[in-house]
mmCIF file of N, CA, C and O in Angstrom:
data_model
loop_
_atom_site.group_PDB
_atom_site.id
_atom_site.type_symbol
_atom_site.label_atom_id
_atom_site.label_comp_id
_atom_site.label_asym_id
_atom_site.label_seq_id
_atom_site.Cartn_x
_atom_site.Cartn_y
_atom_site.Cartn_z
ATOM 1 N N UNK W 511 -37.845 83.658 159.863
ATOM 2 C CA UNK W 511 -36.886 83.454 158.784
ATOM 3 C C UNK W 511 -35.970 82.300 159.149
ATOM 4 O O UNK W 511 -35.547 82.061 160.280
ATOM 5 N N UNK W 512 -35.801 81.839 158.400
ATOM 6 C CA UNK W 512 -34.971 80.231 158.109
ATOM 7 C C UNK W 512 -33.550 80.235 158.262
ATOM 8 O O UNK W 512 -33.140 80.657 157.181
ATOM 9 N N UNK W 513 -32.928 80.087 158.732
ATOM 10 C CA UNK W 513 -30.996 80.222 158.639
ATOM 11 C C UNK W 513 -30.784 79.591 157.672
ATOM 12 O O UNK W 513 -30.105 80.301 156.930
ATOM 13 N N UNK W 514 -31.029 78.341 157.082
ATOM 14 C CA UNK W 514 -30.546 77.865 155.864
ATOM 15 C C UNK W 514 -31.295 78.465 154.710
ATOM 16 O O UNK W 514 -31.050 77.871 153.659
ATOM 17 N N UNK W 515 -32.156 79.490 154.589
ATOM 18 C CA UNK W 515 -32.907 80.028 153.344
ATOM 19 C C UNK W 515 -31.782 81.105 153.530
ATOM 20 O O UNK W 515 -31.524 81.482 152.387
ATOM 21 N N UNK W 516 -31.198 81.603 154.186
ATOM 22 C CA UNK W 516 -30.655 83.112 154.203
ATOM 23 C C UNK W 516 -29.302 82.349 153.851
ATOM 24 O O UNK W 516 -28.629 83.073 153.119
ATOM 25 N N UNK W 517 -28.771 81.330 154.076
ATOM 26 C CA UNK W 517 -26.716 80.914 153.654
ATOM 27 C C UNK W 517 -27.365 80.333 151.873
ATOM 28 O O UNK W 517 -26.433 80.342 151.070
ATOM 29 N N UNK W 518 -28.516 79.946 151.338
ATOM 30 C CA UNK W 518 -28.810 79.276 150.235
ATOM 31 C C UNK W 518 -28.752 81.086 149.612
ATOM 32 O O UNK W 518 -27.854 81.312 148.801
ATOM 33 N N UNK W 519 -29.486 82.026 149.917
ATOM 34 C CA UNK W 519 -29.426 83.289 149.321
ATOM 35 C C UNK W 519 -28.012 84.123 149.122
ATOM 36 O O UNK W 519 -27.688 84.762 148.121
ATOM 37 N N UNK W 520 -27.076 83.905 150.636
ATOM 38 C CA UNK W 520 -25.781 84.373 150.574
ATOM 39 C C UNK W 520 -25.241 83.748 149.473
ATOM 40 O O UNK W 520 -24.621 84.622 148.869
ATOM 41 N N UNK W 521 -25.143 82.645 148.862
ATOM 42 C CA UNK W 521 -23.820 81.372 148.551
ATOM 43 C C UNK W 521 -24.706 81.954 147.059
ATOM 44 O O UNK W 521 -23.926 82.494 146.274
ATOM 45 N N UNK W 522 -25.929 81.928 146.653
ATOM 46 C CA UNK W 522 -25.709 82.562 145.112
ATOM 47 C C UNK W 522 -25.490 83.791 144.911
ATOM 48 O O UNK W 522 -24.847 84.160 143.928
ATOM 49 N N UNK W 523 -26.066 84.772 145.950
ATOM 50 C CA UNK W 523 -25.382 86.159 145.613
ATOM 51 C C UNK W 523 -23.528 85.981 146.050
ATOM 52 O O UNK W 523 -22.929 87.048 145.913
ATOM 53 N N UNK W 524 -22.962 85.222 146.357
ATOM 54 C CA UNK W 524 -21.278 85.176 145.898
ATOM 55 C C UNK W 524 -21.086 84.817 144.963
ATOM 56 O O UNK W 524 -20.111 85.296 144.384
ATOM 57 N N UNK W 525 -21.914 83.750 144.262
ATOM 58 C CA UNK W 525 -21.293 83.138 143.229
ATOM 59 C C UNK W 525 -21.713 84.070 141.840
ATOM 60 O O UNK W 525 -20.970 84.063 140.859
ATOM 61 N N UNK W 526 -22.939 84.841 141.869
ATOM 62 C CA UNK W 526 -23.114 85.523 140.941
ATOM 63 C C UNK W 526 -21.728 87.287 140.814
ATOM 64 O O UNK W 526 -21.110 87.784 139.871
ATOM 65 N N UNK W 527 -21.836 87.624 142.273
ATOM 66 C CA UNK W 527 -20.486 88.462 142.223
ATOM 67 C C UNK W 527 -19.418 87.651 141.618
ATOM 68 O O UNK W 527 -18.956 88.338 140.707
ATOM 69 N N UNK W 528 -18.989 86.868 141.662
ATOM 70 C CA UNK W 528 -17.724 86.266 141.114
ATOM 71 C C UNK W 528 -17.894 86.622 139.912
ATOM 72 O O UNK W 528 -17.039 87.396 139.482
ATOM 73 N N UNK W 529 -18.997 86.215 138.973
ATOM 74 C CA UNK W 529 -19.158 85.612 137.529
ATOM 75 C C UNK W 529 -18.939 87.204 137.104
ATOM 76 O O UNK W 529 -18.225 87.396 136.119
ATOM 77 N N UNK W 530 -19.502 88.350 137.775
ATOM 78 C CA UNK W 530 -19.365 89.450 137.022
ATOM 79 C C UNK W 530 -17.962 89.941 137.402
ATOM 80 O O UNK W 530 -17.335 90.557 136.539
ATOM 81 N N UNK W 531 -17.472 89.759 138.453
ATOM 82 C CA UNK W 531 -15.778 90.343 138.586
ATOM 83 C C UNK W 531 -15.129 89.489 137.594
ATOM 84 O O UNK W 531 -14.005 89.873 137.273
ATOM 85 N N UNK W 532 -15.637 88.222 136.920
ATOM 86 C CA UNK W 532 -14.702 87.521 136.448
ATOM 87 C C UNK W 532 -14.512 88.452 134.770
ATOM 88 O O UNK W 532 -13.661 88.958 134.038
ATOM 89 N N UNK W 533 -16.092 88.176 134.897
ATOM 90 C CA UNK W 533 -16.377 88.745 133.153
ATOM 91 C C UNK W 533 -15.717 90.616 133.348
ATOM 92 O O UNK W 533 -15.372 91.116 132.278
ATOM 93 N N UNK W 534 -15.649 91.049 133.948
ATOM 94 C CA UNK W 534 -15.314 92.819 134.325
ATOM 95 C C UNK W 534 -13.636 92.238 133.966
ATOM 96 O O UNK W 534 -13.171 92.465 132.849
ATOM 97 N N UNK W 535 -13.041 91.694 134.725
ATOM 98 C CA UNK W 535 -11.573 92.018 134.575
ATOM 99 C C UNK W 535 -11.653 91.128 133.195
ATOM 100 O O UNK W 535 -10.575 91.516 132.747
ATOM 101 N N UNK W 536 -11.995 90.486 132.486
ATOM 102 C CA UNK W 536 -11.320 90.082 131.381
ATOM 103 C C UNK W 536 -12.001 91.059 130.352
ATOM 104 O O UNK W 536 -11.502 90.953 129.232
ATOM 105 N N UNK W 537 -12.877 91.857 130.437
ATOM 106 C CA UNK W 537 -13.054 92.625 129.122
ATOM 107 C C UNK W 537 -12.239 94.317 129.152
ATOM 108 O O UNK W 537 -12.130 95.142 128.245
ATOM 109 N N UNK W 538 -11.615 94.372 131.061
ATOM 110 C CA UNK W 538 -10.680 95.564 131.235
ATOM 111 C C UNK W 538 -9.246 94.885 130.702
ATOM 112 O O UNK W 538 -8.330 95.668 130.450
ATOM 113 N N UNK W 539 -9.105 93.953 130.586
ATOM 114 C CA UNK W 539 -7.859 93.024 129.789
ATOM 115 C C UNK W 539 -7.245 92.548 131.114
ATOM 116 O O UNK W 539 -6.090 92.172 130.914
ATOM 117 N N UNK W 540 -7.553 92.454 132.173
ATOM 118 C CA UNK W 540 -7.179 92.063 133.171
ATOM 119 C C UNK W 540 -7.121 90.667 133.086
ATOM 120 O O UNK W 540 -7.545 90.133 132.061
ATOM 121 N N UNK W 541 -6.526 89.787 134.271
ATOM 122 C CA UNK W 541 -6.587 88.425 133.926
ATOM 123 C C UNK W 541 -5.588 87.735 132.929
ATOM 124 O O UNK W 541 -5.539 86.508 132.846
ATOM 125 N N UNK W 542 -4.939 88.412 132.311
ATOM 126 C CA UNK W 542 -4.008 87.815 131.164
ATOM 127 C C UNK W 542 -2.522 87.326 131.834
ATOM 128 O O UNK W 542 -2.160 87.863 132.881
ATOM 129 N N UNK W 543 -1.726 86.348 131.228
ATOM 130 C CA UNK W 543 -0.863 85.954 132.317
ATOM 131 C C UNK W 543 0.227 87.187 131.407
ATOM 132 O O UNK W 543 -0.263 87.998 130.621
ATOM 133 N N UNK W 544 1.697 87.118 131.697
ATOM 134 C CA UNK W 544 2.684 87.678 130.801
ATOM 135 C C UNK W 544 3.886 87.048 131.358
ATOM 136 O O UNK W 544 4.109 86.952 132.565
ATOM 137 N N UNK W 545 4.602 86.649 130.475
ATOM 138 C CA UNK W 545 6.101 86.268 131.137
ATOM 139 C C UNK W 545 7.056 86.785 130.156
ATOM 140 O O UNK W 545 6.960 86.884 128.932
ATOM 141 N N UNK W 546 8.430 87.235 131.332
ATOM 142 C CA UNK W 546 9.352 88.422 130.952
ATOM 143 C C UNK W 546 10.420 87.399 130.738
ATOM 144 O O UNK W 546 10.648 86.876 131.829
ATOM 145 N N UNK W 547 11.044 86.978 129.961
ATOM 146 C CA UNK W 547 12.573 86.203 130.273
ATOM 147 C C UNK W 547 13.635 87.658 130.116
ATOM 148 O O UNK W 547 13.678 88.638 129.373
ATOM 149 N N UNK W 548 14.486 87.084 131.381
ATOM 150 C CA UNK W 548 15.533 88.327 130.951
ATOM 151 C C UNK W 548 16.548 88.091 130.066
ATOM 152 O O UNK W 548 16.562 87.303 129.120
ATOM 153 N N UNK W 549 17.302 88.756 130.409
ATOM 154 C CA UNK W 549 18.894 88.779 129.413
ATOM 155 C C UNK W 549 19.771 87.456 129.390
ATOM 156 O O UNK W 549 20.232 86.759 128.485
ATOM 157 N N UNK W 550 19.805 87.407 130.860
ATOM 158 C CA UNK W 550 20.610 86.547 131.321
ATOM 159 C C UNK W 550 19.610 84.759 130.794
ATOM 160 O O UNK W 550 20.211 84.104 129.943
ATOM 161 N N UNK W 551 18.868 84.427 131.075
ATOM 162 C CA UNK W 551 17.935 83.365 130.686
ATOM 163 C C UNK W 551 18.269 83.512 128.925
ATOM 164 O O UNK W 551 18.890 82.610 128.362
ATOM 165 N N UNK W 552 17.952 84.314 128.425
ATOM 166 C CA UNK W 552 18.129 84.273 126.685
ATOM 167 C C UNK W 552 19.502 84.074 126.408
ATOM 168 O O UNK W 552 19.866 83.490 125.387
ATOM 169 N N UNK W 553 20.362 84.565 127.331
ATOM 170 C CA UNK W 553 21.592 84.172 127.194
ATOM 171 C C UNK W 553 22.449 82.506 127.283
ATOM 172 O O UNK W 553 23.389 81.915 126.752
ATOM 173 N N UNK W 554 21.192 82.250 128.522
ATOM 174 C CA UNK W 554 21.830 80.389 128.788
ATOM 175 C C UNK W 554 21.088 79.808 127.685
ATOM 176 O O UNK W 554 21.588 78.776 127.239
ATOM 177 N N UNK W 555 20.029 80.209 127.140
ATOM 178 C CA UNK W 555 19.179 79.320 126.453
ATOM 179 C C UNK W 555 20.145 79.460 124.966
ATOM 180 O O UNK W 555 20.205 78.618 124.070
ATOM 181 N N UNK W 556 20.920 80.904 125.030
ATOM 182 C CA UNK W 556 21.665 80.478 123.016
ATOM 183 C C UNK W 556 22.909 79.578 123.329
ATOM 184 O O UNK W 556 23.472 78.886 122.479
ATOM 185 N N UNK W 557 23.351 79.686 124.926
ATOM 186 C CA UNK W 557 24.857 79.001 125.090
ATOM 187 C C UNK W 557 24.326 77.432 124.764
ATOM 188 O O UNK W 557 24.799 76.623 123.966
ATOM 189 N N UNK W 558 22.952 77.272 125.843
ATOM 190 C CA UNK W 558 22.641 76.099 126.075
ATOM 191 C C UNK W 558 22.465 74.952 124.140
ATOM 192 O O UNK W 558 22.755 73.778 123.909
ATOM 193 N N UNK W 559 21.985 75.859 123.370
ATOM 194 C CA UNK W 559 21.811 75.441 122.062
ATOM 195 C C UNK W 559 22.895 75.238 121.611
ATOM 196 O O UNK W 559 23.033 74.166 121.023
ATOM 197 N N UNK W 560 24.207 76.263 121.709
ATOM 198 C CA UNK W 560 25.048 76.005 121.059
ATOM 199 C C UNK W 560 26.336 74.894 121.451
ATOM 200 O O UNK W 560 27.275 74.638 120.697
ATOM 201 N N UNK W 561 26.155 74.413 122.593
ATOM 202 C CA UNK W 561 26.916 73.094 123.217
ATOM 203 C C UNK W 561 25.776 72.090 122.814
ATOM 204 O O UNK W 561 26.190 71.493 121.821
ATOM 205 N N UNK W 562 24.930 71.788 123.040
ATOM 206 C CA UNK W 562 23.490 70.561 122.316
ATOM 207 C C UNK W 562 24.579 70.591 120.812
ATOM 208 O O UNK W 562 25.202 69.581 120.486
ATOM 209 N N UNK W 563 24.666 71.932 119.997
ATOM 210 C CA UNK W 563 25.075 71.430 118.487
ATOM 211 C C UNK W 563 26.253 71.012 118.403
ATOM 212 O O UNK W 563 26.556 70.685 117.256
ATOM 213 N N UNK W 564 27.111 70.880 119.225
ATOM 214 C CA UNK W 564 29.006 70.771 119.701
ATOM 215 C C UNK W 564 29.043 69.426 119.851
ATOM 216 O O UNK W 564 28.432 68.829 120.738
ATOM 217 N N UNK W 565 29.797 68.867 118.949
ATOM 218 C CA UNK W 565 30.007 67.280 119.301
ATOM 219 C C UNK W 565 30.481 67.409 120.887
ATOM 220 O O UNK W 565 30.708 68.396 121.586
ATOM 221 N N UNK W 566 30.551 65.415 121.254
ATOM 222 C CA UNK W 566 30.900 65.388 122.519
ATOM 223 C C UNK W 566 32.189 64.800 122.173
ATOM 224 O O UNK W 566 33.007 64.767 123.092
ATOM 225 N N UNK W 567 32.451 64.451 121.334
ATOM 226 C CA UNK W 567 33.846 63.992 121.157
ATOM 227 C C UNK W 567 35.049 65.112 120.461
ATOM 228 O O UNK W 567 34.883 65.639 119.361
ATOM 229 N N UNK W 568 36.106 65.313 121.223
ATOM 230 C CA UNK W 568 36.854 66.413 119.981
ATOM 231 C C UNK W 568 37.604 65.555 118.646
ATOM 232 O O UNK W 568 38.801 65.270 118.608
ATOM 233 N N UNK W 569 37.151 65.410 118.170
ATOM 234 C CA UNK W 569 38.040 64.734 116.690
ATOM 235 C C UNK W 569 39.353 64.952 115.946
ATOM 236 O O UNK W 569 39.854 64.176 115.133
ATOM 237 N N UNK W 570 39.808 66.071 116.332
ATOM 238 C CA UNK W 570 41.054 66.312 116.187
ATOM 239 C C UNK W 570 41.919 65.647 117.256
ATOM 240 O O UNK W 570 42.697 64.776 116.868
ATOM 241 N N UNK W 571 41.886 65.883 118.263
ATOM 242 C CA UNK W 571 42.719 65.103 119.242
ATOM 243 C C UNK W 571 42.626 63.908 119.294
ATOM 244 O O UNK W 571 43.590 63.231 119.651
ATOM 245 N N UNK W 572 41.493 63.381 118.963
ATOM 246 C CA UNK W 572 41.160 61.536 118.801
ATOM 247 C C UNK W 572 42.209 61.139 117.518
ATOM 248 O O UNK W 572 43.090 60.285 117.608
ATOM 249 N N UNK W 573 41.966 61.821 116.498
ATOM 250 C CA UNK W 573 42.929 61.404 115.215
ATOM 251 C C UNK W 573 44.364 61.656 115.559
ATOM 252 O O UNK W 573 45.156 60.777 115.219
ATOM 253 N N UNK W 574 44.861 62.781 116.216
ATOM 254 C CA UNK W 574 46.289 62.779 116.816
ATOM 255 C C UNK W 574 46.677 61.632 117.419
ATOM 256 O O UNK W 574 47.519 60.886 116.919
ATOM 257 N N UNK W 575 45.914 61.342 118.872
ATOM 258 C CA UNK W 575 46.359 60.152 119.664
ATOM 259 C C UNK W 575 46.113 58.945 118.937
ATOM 260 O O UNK W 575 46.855 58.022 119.274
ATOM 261 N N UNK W 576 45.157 58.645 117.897
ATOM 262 C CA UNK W 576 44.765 57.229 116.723
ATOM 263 C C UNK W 576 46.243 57.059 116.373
ATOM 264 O O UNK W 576 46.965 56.174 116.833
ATOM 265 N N UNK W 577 46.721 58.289 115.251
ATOM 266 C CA UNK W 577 48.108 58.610 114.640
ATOM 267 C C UNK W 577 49.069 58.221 115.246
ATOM 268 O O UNK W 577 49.649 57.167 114.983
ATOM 269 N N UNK W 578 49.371 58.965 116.102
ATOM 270 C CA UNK W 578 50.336 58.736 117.245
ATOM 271 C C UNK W 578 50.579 56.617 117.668
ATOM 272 O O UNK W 578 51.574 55.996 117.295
ATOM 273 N N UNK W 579 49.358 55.948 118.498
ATOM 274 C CA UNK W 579 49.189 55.003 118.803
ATOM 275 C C UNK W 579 50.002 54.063 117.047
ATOM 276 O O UNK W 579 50.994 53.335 117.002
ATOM 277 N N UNK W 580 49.309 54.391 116.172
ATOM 278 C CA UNK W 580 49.955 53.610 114.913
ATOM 279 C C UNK W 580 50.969 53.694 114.397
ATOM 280 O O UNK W 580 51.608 52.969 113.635
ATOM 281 N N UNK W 581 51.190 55.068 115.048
ATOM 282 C CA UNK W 581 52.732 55.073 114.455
ATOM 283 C C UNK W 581 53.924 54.505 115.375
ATOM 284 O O UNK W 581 55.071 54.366 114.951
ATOM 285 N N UNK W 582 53.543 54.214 116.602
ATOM 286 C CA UNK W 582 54.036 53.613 117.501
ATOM 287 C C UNK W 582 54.646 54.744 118.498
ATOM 288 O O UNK W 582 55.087 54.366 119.583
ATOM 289 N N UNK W 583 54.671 55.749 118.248
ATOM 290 C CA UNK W 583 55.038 57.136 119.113
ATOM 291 C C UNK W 583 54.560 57.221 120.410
ATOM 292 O O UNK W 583 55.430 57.517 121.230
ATOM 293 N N UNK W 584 53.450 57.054 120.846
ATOM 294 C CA UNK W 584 52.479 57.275 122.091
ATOM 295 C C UNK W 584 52.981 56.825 123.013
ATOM 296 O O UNK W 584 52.998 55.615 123.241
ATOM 297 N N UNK W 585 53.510 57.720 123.758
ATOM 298 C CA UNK W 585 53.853 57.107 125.166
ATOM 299 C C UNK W 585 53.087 57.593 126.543
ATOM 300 O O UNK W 585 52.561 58.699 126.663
ATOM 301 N N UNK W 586 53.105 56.968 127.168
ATOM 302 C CA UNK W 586 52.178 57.048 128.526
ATOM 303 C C UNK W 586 53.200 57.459 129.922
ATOM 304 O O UNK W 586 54.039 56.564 130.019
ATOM 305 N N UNK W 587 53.320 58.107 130.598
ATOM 306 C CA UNK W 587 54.266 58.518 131.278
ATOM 307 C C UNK W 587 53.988 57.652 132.569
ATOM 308 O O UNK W 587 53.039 58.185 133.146
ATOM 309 N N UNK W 588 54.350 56.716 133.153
ATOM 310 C CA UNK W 588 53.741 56.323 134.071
ATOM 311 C C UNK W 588 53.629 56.607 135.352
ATOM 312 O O UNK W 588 52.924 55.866 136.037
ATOM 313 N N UNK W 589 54.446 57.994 136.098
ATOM 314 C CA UNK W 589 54.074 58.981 136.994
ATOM 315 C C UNK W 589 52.718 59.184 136.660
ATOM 316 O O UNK W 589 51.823 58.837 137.430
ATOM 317 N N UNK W 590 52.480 59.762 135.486
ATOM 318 C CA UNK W 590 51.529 60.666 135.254
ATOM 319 C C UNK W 590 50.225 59.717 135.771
ATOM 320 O O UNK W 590 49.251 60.106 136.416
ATOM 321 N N UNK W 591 50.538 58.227 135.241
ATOM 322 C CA UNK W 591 49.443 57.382 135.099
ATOM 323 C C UNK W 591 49.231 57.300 136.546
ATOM 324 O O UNK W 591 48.134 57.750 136.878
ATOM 325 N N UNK W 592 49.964 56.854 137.515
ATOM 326 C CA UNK W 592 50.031 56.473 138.168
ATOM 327 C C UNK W 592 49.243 57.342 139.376
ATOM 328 O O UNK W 592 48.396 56.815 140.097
ATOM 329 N N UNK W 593 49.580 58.514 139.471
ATOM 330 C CA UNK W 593 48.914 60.007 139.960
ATOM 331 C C UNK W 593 47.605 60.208 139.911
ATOM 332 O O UNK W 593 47.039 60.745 140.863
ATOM 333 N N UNK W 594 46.862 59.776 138.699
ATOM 334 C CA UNK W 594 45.696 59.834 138.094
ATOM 335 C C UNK W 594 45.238 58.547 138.954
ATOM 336 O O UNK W 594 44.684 58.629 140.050
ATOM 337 N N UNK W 595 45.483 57.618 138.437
ATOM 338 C CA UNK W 595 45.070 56.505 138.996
ATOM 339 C C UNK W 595 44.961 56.450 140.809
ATOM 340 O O UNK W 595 44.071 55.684 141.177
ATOM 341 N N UNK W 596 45.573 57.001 141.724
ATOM 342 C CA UNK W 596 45.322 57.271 143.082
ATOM 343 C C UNK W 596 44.700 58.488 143.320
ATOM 344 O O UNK W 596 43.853 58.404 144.209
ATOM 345 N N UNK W 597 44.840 59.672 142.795
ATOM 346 C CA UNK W 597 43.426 60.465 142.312
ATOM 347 C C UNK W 597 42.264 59.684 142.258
ATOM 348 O O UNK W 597 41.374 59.841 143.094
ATOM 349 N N UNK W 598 42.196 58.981 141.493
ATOM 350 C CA UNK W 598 40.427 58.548 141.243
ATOM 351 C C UNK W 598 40.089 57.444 142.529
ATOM 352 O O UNK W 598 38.954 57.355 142.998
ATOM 353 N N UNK W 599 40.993 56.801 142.916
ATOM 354 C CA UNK W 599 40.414 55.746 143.793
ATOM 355 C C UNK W 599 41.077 55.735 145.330
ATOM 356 O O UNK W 599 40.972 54.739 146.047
ATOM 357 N N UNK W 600 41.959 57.275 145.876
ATOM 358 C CA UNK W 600 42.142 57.624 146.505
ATOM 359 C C UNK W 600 43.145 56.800 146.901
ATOM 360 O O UNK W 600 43.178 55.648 146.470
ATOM 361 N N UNK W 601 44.386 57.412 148.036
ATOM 362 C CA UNK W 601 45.279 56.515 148.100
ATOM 363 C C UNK W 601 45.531 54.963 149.096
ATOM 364 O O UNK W 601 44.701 54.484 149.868
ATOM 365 N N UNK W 602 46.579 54.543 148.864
ATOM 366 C CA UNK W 602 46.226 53.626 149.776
ATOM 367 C C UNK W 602 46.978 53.346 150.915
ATOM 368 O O UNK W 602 46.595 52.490 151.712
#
């Protein structure tokens, strides 16, 4: 007996087991994928929709400070500015 006649006989009797475990679990309904989203996921996904529909600009406060600027009212505190401004670019 041949060693390569006996691995040519092994390698189709595996591949024919496969084909019937394959065809067995999909007619026991096996094989099917399923995905669960939880609470929390359905939850980011309605927040997540409902900021997407939320402007990025607030429009009320833009028309206040517009108003304000034309009417000549707007003042800028320049502590305040000034604070901010070494905040962002750290001090010196």
């Amino acid at each position: 007996m041949r060693i390569e006649a006996y691995n040519q006989v092994a390698q189709l009797y595996q591949s024919s087991n496969t084909k019937n475990t394959t065809q067995a679990a999909k007619t026991n309904g096996m094989g099917r994928d399923q995905v669960q989203i939880s609470s929390t996921g359905k939850d980011y996904h309605v927040a997540k929709a409902a900021v997407s529909e939320a402007a990025d600009i607030r429009e009320d406060l833009v028309a206040d400070i517009k108003a304000r600027i034309k009417a000549g009212t707007y003042e800028v505190s320049t502590e305040d500015f000034a604070e901010k401004l070494l905040s962002q670019f750290g001090q010196i």
